Amino acid sequence: MLRYFFIGFALFVLLLVSMTGLRGWKSKRPPIELFPDMVRQAKYKAQSESDFYSDDRSARHHVKGTVPVGYAPPQGNSSSSHDTMGDLGPYQNIQFSASPDYVATGRMGNQWGTGIPFEATAAVMKRGQERYNINCAVCHGASGMGNGITSKYGLNGIANQQQQRIRDMADGEIFNTITWGKNTMMGYGATIQVPDRWAIICYLRALQHSQHATIKDLPEDIAAQKEFSTTAPLPAQPK
Ligand code: HEC
């Protein structure tokens, strides 16, 4: 019995010394790392030398023909919102911005703002249509009904843009949804430029209007035409 006590006591002392007794000792060897995670990696620090490349520099030029995200693409590149949307005033050169103002957040103070921050010209609308069809229609459908091609492949719960809730939603909140996503919809802030997000909202509003338009939305002279008049009998339908 006593033997076990001494063995136990010796082990305890050993443990105590190893945990506390060695504290403060200096050693040139690296500490034991149980979970080194990614503390040490094979990588180059900025501006450092490298004997791998013939010019001895680790920093490389951009691959020819590529444009880093956030830099102005060369003029004439049709993927830039600015070439196709005309003059956007103070927002002419914004591409991807994380500034805290309305144009980049959709917020005015503590609430969602509403309104397009630049003039919604026909060019903006056309750009919005193109960007909507590229980025959103796959899920939300060409008319926003939530019946895009992905819904046929089992993606459930795609919001119908025609519902009253989204028709009433502030533009800023939709901007935020495009930027950051919402529930199961992922964000497109990293791929859709800021002016394009607003252009998409313009087009989305037009889509919503298209499904809720009345005869009063037509110019008077056209509305007065017989085939548009609500009082005229409907033309005979083919059997
Ligand atoms: C991969 C499919 C997918 C794409 C692409 C997509 N969405 Fe969505 N979106 C969804 C789904 C799913 C929801 C419903 C999310 C929820 O509330 O559960 C949704 C919800 C929304 C809502 C409603 C958000 C709310 O507050 O209820 C808006 C507005 C919206 N999307 C706009 C857009 C716009 C604009 C684009 C294009 C830039 C886009 N979405 C692209 C899947 C998509």
Short mmCIF file of C-alpha atoms in Angstrom, two decimals, residues 67 75 78 115 141 186 238:
data_model
loop_
_atom_site.label_atom_id
_atom_site.label_comp_id
_atom_site.label_asym_id
_atom_site.label_seq_id
_atom_site.Cartn_x
_atom_site.Cartn_y
_atom_site.Cartn_z
CA VAL A 67 -7.36 43.00 -64.44
CA GLN A 75 -11.02 51.85 -71.58
CA SER A 78 -17.28 46.37 -72.34
CA GLY A 115 -33.77 56.00 -54.73
CA GLY A 141 -36.50 34.05 -63.58
CA MET A 186 -25.42 34.28 -51.44
CA PRO A 238 -59.15 31.90 -81.74
#
